[in-house]
Tab-separated table of C-alpha atoms in Angstrom:
chain	number	residue	atom	x	y	z
A	537	UNK	CA	137.997	65.398	171.594
A	538	UNK	CA	135.699	62.697	173.085
A	539	UNK	CA	132.640	64.112	174.852
A	540	UNK	CA	128.819	62.958	174.679
A	541	UNK	CA	127.707	66.572	174.909
A	542	UNK	CA	127.518	67.977	171.262
A	543	UNK	CA	127.781	71.811	172.699
A	544	UNK	CA	131.014	71.123	174.294
A	545	UNK	CA	132.299	69.239	171.495
A	546	UNK	CA	131.483	72.125	169.394
A	547	UNK	CA	133.027	75.045	171.572
A	548	UNK	CA	135.996	73.066	172.238
A	549	UNK	CA	136.422	72.536	168.096
A	550	UNK	CA	135.781	76.450	167.367
A	551	UNK	CA	138.347	77.394	169.993
A	552	UNK	CA	140.839	75.008	168.865
A	553	UNK	CA	140.352	75.596	165.157
A	554	UNK	CA	140.671	79.137	165.528
A	555	UNK	CA	144.006	78.702	167.084
A	556	UNK	CA	144.977	76.626	163.818
A	557	UNK	CA	144.900	72.914	165.478
A	558	UNK	CA	143.024	70.425	163.578
A	559	UNK	CA	140.230	68.407	165.359
A	560	UNK	CA	138.439	65.125	165.164
A	561	UNK	CA	135.654	64.400	167.073
A	562	UNK	CA	133.807	61.283	168.970
A	563	UNK	CA	130.390	61.422	170.473
A	564	UNK	CA	131.477	58.384	173.076
A	565	UNK	CA	134.157	56.419	174.639
A	566	UNK	CA	133.872	53.190	172.085
A	567	UNK	CA	134.167	55.257	169.046
A	568	UNK	CA	136.718	57.531	170.507
A	569	UNK	CA	139.069	54.413	171.559
A	570	UNK	CA	138.472	53.183	168.261
A	571	UNK	CA	139.798	56.367	166.478
A	572	UNK	CA	142.803	56.289	168.843
A	573	UNK	CA	143.779	53.171	167.853
A	574	UNK	CA	143.610	53.549	164.121
A	575	UNK	CA	144.976	57.207	164.216
A	576	UNK	CA	147.911	58.834	165.721
A	577	UNK	CA	146.653	61.957	167.606
A	578	UNK	CA	149.096	64.778	169.073
A	579	UNK	CA	146.495	65.093	171.903
A	580	UNK	CA	143.406	63.646	172.935
A	581	UNK	CA	140.524	65.592	175.008
A	582	UNK	CA	138.258	63.091	176.599
A	583	UNK	CA	135.217	63.272	178.909
A	584	UNK	CA	134.987	61.320	182.126
A	585	UNK	CA	131.263	60.640	182.366
A	586	UNK	CA	130.111	59.021	178.750
A	587	UNK	CA	127.866	56.279	177.830
A	588	UNK	CA	128.957	52.845	176.838
A	589	UNK	CA	132.326	53.424	178.007
A	590	UNK	CA	133.597	56.016	180.438
A	591	UNK	CA	136.628	58.462	180.093
A	592	UNK	CA	138.597	56.394	182.608
A	593	UNK	CA	138.419	53.107	180.623
A	594	UNK	CA	139.240	54.908	177.124
A	595	UNK	CA	142.175	56.499	178.920
A	596	UNK	CA	143.466	52.888	180.427
A	597	UNK	CA	142.872	50.881	176.950
A	598	UNK	CA	144.462	53.731	175.011
A	599	UNK	CA	147.544	53.982	176.947
A	600	UNK	CA	147.924	50.096	176.757
A	601	UNK	CA	147.913	50.187	173.063
A	602	UNK	CA	149.773	53.739	172.851
A	603	UNK	CA	151.607	54.685	176.009
A	604	UNK	CA	153.000	57.818	174.497
A	605	UNK	CA	149.406	59.248	173.860
A	606	UNK	CA	148.690	62.582	175.942
A	607	UNK	CA	145.236	62.597	177.576
A	608	UNK	CA	143.612	65.766	178.973
A	609	UNK	CA	140.626	64.556	180.931
A	610	UNK	CA	137.384	67.017	181.145
A	611	UNK	CA	135.393	66.511	184.367
A	612	UNK	CA	132.253	67.916	185.678
A	613	UNK	CA	131.420	69.121	189.023
A	614	UNK	CA	131.648	66.236	191.721
A	615	UNK	CA	134.071	64.101	189.355
A	616	UNK	CA	137.239	65.835	190.859
A	617	UNK	CA	138.254	62.772	192.677
A	618	UNK	CA	137.736	60.824	189.659
A	619	UNK	CA	139.954	63.017	187.835
A	620	UNK	CA	142.671	62.926	190.203
A	621	UNK	CA	142.781	59.189	189.471
A	622	UNK	CA	142.737	59.610	185.995
A	623	UNK	CA	145.649	61.743	186.535
A	624	UNK	CA	147.461	58.812	188.555
A	625	UNK	CA	146.622	56.605	185.522
A	626	UNK	CA	148.610	58.442	183.163
A	627	UNK	CA	146.260	61.538	182.054
A	628	UNK	CA	148.527	64.876	181.515
A	629	UNK	CA	145.954	67.049	183.161
A	630	UNK	CA	142.237	67.726	183.782
A	631	UNK	CA	139.896	70.296	182.899
A	632	UNK	CA	136.848	71.134	185.020
A	633	UNK	CA	133.468	71.880	183.464
A	634	UNK	CA	132.530	75.068	182.423
A	635	UNK	CA	135.601	74.863	180.379
A	636	UNK	CA	137.697	78.055	181.004
A	637	UNK	CA	138.804	78.711	177.457
A	638	UNK	CA	141.980	80.401	178.732
A	639	UNK	CA	143.307	77.679	180.596
A	640	UNK	CA	142.005	75.184	177.904
A	641	UNK	CA	144.475	77.056	175.568
A	642	UNK	CA	147.641	77.090	178.171
A	643	UNK	CA	146.869	73.378	179.007
A	644	UNK	CA	146.688	72.705	175.220
A	645	UNK	CA	150.018	74.313	174.538
A	646	UNK	CA	151.682	72.542	177.344
A	647	UNK	CA	150.631	69.432	176.294
A	648	UNK	CA	152.197	69.842	173.070
A	649	UNK	CA	155.496	71.065	174.563
A	650	UNK	CA	155.821	67.455	176.273
A	651	UNK	CA	154.788	65.904	173.235
A	652	UNK	CA	158.214	67.860	171.487
A	653	UNK	CA	160.093	66.954	174.397
A	654	UNK	CA	158.973	63.488	173.852
A	655	UNK	CA	159.826	63.121	170.414
A	656	UNK	CA	163.043	65.081	170.907
A	657	UNK	CA	164.102	62.602	173.694
A	658	UNK	CA	163.412	59.761	171.593
A	659	UNK	CA	165.784	61.072	169.003
A	660	UNK	CA	168.376	61.629	171.293
A	661	UNK	CA	168.106	58.270	172.511
A	662	UNK	CA	168.437	56.765	168.986
A	663	UNK	CA	171.518	59.101	168.674
A	664	UNK	CA	173.023	58.026	171.670
A	665	UNK	CA	172.251	54.147	171.225
A	666	UNK	CA	173.506	54.385	167.791
A	667	UNK	CA	176.849	56.027	168.833
A	668	UNK	CA	177.160	53.279	171.815
A	669	UNK	CA	176.625	50.137	169.541
A	670	UNK	CA	179.549	48.307	169.512
A	671	UNK	CA	178.647	45.819	166.965
A	672	UNK	CA	181.763	45.784	164.811
A	673	UNK	CA	180.297	45.327	161.107
A	674	UNK	CA	182.127	43.047	158.861
A	675	UNK	CA	183.333	39.646	157.516
A	676	UNK	CA	186.780	40.072	155.574
A	677	UNK	CA	189.805	38.256	157.086
A	678	UNK	CA	191.220	41.448	158.631
A	679	UNK	CA	187.616	42.413	160.608
A	680	UNK	CA	187.529	38.328	161.649
A	681	UNK	CA	191.112	38.465	163.081
A	682	UNK	CA	190.285	41.479	165.336
A	683	UNK	CA	187.095	39.917	166.569
A	684	UNK	CA	188.870	36.994	167.586
A	685	UNK	CA	191.865	38.926	169.176
A	686	UNK	CA	189.360	40.990	171.213
A	687	UNK	CA	187.312	37.989	172.482
A	688	UNK	CA	190.715	36.299	173.794
A	689	UNK	CA	191.944	39.797	175.364
A	690	UNK	CA	188.692	41.116	176.596
A	691	UNK	CA	188.079	38.677	179.476
A	692	UNK	CA	191.421	39.444	180.710
A	693	UNK	CA	192.613	42.850	182.837
A	694	UNK	CA	195.485	43.398	180.261
A	695	UNK	CA	196.088	46.995	179.032
A	696	UNK	CA	195.365	47.144	175.346
A	697	UNK	CA	196.865	49.833	172.840
A	698	UNK	CA	194.555	50.014	169.670
A	699	UNK	CA	196.210	51.598	166.683
A	700	UNK	CA	195.276	52.872	163.262
A	701	UNK	CA	194.466	55.648	160.921
A	702	UNK	CA	191.782	58.141	161.906
A	703	UNK	CA	188.180	57.129	161.353
A	704	UNK	CA	188.788	53.538	161.465
A	705	UNK	CA	186.589	52.399	164.483
A	706	UNK	CA	189.226	52.332	167.346
A	707	UNK	CA	186.824	53.385	169.543
A	708	UNK	CA	184.284	50.627	168.726
A	709	UNK	CA	186.895	48.037	169.349
A	710	UNK	CA	187.563	49.639	173.047
A	711	UNK	CA	183.547	49.647	173.443
A	712	UNK	CA	183.677	45.793	172.264
A	713	UNK	CA	186.612	44.805	174.711
A	714	UNK	CA	184.982	46.706	177.621
A	715	UNK	CA	181.375	45.025	176.595
A	716	UNK	CA	182.891	41.358	176.677
A	717	UNK	CA	184.986	41.947	179.637
A	718	UNK	CA	184.081	41.098	183.242
A	719	UNK	CA	183.648	45.151	183.911
A	720	UNK	CA	180.986	45.239	181.426
A	721	UNK	CA	178.559	46.207	184.453
A	722	UNK	CA	180.994	49.101	185.021
A	723	UNK	CA	180.941	52.365	183.626
A	724	UNK	CA	183.279	53.065	179.959
A	725	UNK	CA	184.595	56.514	180.265
A	726	UNK	CA	186.189	57.757	177.348
A	727	UNK	CA	188.723	60.868	177.273
A	728	UNK	CA	189.866	62.318	173.699
A	729	UNK	CA	193.265	63.500	174.874
A	730	UNK	CA	193.781	65.686	171.827
A	731	UNK	CA	190.569	67.521	172.619
A	732	UNK	CA	191.728	68.708	175.945
A	733	UNK	CA	194.156	71.623	176.000
A	734	UNK	CA	197.424	70.426	177.970
A	735	UNK	CA	197.016	72.708	180.886
A	736	UNK	CA	193.520	70.999	181.595
A	737	UNK	CA	194.351	67.529	180.939
A	738	UNK	CA	195.833	66.793	184.522
A	739	UNK	CA	192.498	68.022	185.776
A	740	UNK	CA	190.222	66.228	183.413
A	741	UNK	CA	192.105	63.014	184.212
A	742	UNK	CA	192.891	63.173	188.021
A	743	UNK	CA	190.225	65.867	189.203
A	744	UNK	CA	190.935	68.702	191.392
A	745	UNK	CA	190.168	69.765	194.506
A	746	UNK	CA	188.287	73.193	195.569
A	747	UNK	CA	190.614	75.952	195.291
A	748	UNK	CA	193.203	74.101	193.099
A	749	UNK	CA	193.125	76.868	190.590
A	750	UNK	CA	191.432	80.005	190.002
A	751	UNK	CA	188.291	78.647	188.311
A	752	UNK	CA	188.255	75.608	190.896
A	753	UNK	CA	184.971	76.712	192.703
A	754	UNK	CA	184.273	73.103	193.817
A	755	UNK	CA	185.844	69.594	194.308
A	756	UNK	CA	185.812	67.776	190.774
A	757	UNK	CA	186.011	63.983	190.126
A	758	UNK	CA	188.529	63.316	187.374
A	759	UNK	CA	187.850	60.438	184.571
A	760	UNK	CA	189.855	57.881	186.416
A	761	UNK	CA	187.488	58.192	189.614
A	762	UNK	CA	184.702	58.333	187.160
A	763	UNK	CA	185.647	54.936	185.588
A	764	UNK	CA	186.223	52.756	189.029
A	765	UNK	CA	184.876	49.366	188.335
A	766	UNK	CA	185.140	50.016	184.723
A	767	UNK	CA	187.133	50.653	181.758
A	768	UNK	CA	189.062	54.059	180.980
A	769	UNK	CA	189.541	54.821	177.049
A	770	UNK	CA	192.299	57.099	176.535
A	771	UNK	CA	191.673	58.206	172.953
A	772	UNK	CA	194.548	59.896	170.910
A	773	UNK	CA	196.923	59.247	173.665
A	774	UNK	CA	199.963	60.561	171.610
A	775	UNK	CA	198.646	64.058	171.905
A	776	UNK	CA	199.169	64.090	175.633
A	777	UNK	CA	201.294	66.223	177.411
A	778	UNK	CA	204.725	65.263	178.984
A	779	UNK	CA	203.764	66.084	182.655
A	780	UNK	CA	200.412	64.242	182.146
A	781	UNK	CA	201.975	61.113	180.598
A	782	UNK	CA	204.279	61.079	183.804
A	783	UNK	CA	200.954	60.875	186.007
A	784	UNK	CA	199.545	58.628	184.010
A	785	UNK	CA	202.536	56.206	184.285
A	786	UNK	CA	202.531	56.480	188.014
A	787	UNK	CA	198.362	55.490	188.243
A	788	UNK	CA	199.240	52.579	185.939
A	789	UNK	CA	202.196	51.370	188.063
A	790	UNK	CA	200.384	52.097	191.621
A	791	UNK	CA	196.728	52.176	190.979
A	792	UNK	CA	196.510	55.419	192.811
A	793	UNK	CA	195.747	58.996	191.867
A	794	UNK	CA	196.078	62.258	193.516
A	795	UNK	CA	193.540	65.122	192.383
A	796	UNK	CA	195.274	68.077	191.069
A	797	UNK	CA	195.909	70.253	194.275
A	798	UNK	CA	195.012	67.348	196.821
A	799	UNK	CA	197.665	65.514	198.886
A	800	UNK	CA	195.774	62.453	199.491
A	801	UNK	CA	196.161	59.432	197.260
A	802	UNK	CA	192.858	57.797	195.904
A	803	UNK	CA	193.124	53.947	195.074
A	804	UNK	CA	191.477	53.556	191.468
A	805	UNK	CA	190.481	50.116	190.233
A	806	UNK	CA	190.613	50.783	186.577
A	807	UNK	CA	191.352	49.061	183.294
A	808	UNK	CA	192.821	51.285	180.848
A	809	UNK	CA	192.599	51.045	177.238
A	810	UNK	CA	194.524	53.691	174.844
A	811	UNK	CA	194.249	54.436	171.258
A	812	UNK	CA	196.342	56.588	168.862
A	813	UNK	CA	196.774	57.355	165.182
A	814	UNK	CA	200.352	58.204	165.644
A	815	UNK	CA	203.459	55.961	165.363
A	816	UNK	CA	204.440	56.042	169.261
A	817	UNK	CA	207.846	54.248	168.529
A	818	UNK	CA	208.657	57.123	166.229
A	819	UNK	CA	207.406	59.532	168.887
A	820	UNK	CA	209.652	57.855	171.464
A	821	UNK	CA	212.345	58.522	169.229
A	822	UNK	CA	211.501	62.352	168.939
A	823	UNK	CA	211.478	62.312	172.438
A	824	UNK	CA	207.691	63.147	172.381
A	825	UNK	CA	206.571	60.237	174.102
A	826	UNK	CA	207.608	58.079	177.199
A	827	UNK	CA	208.975	54.791	176.461
A	828	UNK	CA	208.304	53.458	179.836
A	829	UNK	CA	204.421	54.344	179.321
A	830	UNK	CA	204.291	53.063	176.078
A	831	UNK	CA	205.405	49.484	177.309
A	832	UNK	CA	202.882	49.993	180.292
A	833	UNK	CA	199.771	50.524	177.757
A	834	UNK	CA	200.669	48.358	175.029
A	835	UNK	CA	200.530	44.772	176.887
A	836	UNK	CA	198.454	43.422	174.016
A	837	UNK	CA	198.272	45.763	170.387
A	838	UNK	CA	195.543	45.717	168.176
A	839	UNK	CA	195.747	47.470	164.609
A	840	UNK	CA	192.467	48.534	163.372
A	841	UNK	CA	192.790	48.076	159.566
A	842	UNK	CA	191.713	50.783	157.366
A	843	UNK	CA	188.804	50.685	154.997
A	844	UNK	CA	191.028	50.142	151.855
A	845	UNK	CA	192.310	46.920	153.603
A	846	UNK	CA	188.825	45.430	153.974
A	847	UNK	CA	186.846	46.997	150.941
A	848	UNK	CA	184.570	43.798	150.833
A	849	UNK	CA	182.813	44.786	153.999
A	850	UNK	CA	181.522	47.876	152.222
A	851	UNK	CA	178.459	45.441	151.417
A	852	UNK	CA	177.783	44.783	154.901
A	853	UNK	CA	178.651	48.602	156.299
A	854	UNK	CA	176.334	50.543	153.485
A	855	UNK	CA	172.796	48.687	154.430
A	856	UNK	CA	174.343	49.275	158.210
A	857	UNK	CA	174.781	52.879	157.956
A	858	UNK	CA	171.323	53.368	155.946
A	859	UNK	CA	169.556	51.808	158.805
A	860	UNK	CA	171.124	53.692	161.504
A	861	UNK	CA	171.178	56.976	159.713
A	862	UNK	CA	167.248	56.777	158.670
A	863	UNK	CA	166.318	55.691	162.092
A	864	UNK	CA	168.335	58.596	163.359
A	865	UNK	CA	167.251	61.302	160.824
A	866	UNK	CA	163.734	59.865	159.976
A	867	UNK	CA	165.009	59.831	156.231
A	868	UNK	CA	163.173	57.423	153.934
A	869	UNK	CA	165.150	54.033	153.469
A	870	UNK	CA	166.683	53.748	150.029
A	871	UNK	CA	168.141	50.313	148.366
A	872	UNK	CA	171.869	50.547	147.040
A	873	UNK	CA	172.124	48.821	143.723
A	874	UNK	CA	174.788	45.973	143.505
A	875	UNK	CA	176.562	48.158	140.794
A	876	UNK	CA	176.605	51.277	143.462
A	877	UNK	CA	178.089	49.254	145.783
A	878	UNK	CA	180.760	47.993	143.231
A	879	UNK	CA	181.669	51.616	142.721
A	880	UNK	CA	181.980	52.368	146.257
A	881	UNK	CA	184.347	49.296	146.327
A	882	UNK	CA	186.446	51.052	143.945
A	883	UNK	CA	187.263	54.092	145.889
A	884	UNK	CA	190.364	54.503	148.383
A	885	UNK	CA	188.527	55.853	151.308
A	886	UNK	CA	191.118	58.030	153.119
A	887	UNK	CA	188.733	58.890	155.702
A	888	UNK	CA	188.034	55.139	156.443
A	889	UNK	CA	184.464	54.128	158.218
A	890	UNK	CA	183.944	57.552	159.169
A	891	UNK	CA	184.053	58.769	155.882
A	892	UNK	CA	182.351	55.888	154.424
A	893	UNK	CA	179.332	56.687	156.782
A	894	UNK	CA	179.208	60.473	155.664
A	895	UNK	CA	178.923	59.387	152.115
A	896	UNK	CA	176.103	57.124	152.588
A	897	UNK	CA	174.156	60.118	154.308
A	898	UNK	CA	175.107	62.235	151.690
A	899	UNK	CA	173.650	59.884	148.988
A	900	UNK	CA	170.620	59.189	151.079
A	901	UNK	CA	169.842	62.827	151.241
A	902	UNK	CA	170.969	63.600	147.741
A	903	UNK	CA	170.336	60.559	145.512
A	904	UNK	CA	167.297	59.446	143.872
A	905	UNK	CA	164.762	56.902	145.210
A	906	UNK	CA	167.130	54.242	144.518
A	907	UNK	CA	171.137	54.753	144.932
A	908	UNK	CA	172.519	54.005	141.502
A	909	UNK	CA	176.366	53.752	140.377
A	910	UNK	CA	175.440	57.343	138.837
A	911	UNK	CA	174.668	58.595	142.176
A	912	UNK	CA	177.836	57.303	143.602
A	913	UNK	CA	180.175	58.903	140.593
A	914	UNK	CA	178.119	62.195	140.968
A	915	UNK	CA	178.260	62.713	144.655
A	916	UNK	CA	181.566	60.625	146.022
A	917	UNK	CA	184.148	63.593	145.886
């Protein structure tokens, strides 16, 4: 609370402390600004007319240093225009003197809700950015070969089929191809073919017209249309239904699609990347996958190596995951000892990179202040 009137400070303090808020006070703008710069406050109540430095100056200077600060300005009669100006300069709200205590409490609660939303948004952005990062971590021979192949393939329009076990980072390879391509300003649209029921996959890929089926209450754009000008990544392509395979083949051949329930053909300028953990040649022999679609998708083949084929990269993956997880979850960063890394390198990693990240997260939560060999043997199960 920044206000030159002691009676105002005292009344605000009494009311807010009764509501279980912790309050600090400043009797002028200069002191208030100094306190803001040296502390992190959830909310600042600041008078506008004060000696030494007025509230507008405090607001502007504070927001320069700490742009996420939430200010509620306090204005006397005749300074409403100034208060409106304060809102334009970044204040959350203003209270007019004499202060209505009910209005004060509502404003404070709303401001705290905003603070909570800010924190939630920051957390979500961190998680999204962590998920979207396409940096491929590793310096092993297997990974360096993948990186070289990506650099050659990315600038072309060639379709790429990425194979490999679950959890080896096939999506990461696809994202890296997209980001190094001429389409990197366009969208990267991902479809997990295994996660969508076979009766919905065509609508998901090609969209549908209003009334195409019972629940089609409005027109919907499919993933092919959403990816125009960019890249469409078909993950787990081996799990796609036969009818959807036929339509995808036609879309690749003609670069045109038709929405479910529609008649009009739509041109789609899309680069298609696909991935699978299945042996598609075996699936072709079994009659589960179209050979002509396989040849359309596999202009370039990239095999994503399992973690057991690149154990030396664990030394780089562990600190990368530590940084990623602690940023996402606000956990304290912990160092893994050399012996702990060596112990991790002895493991077979059936779940590959995904399992490695999970184990690092488990060790950060359950391990000691420094992750040792004993922690690894205890929690690596």
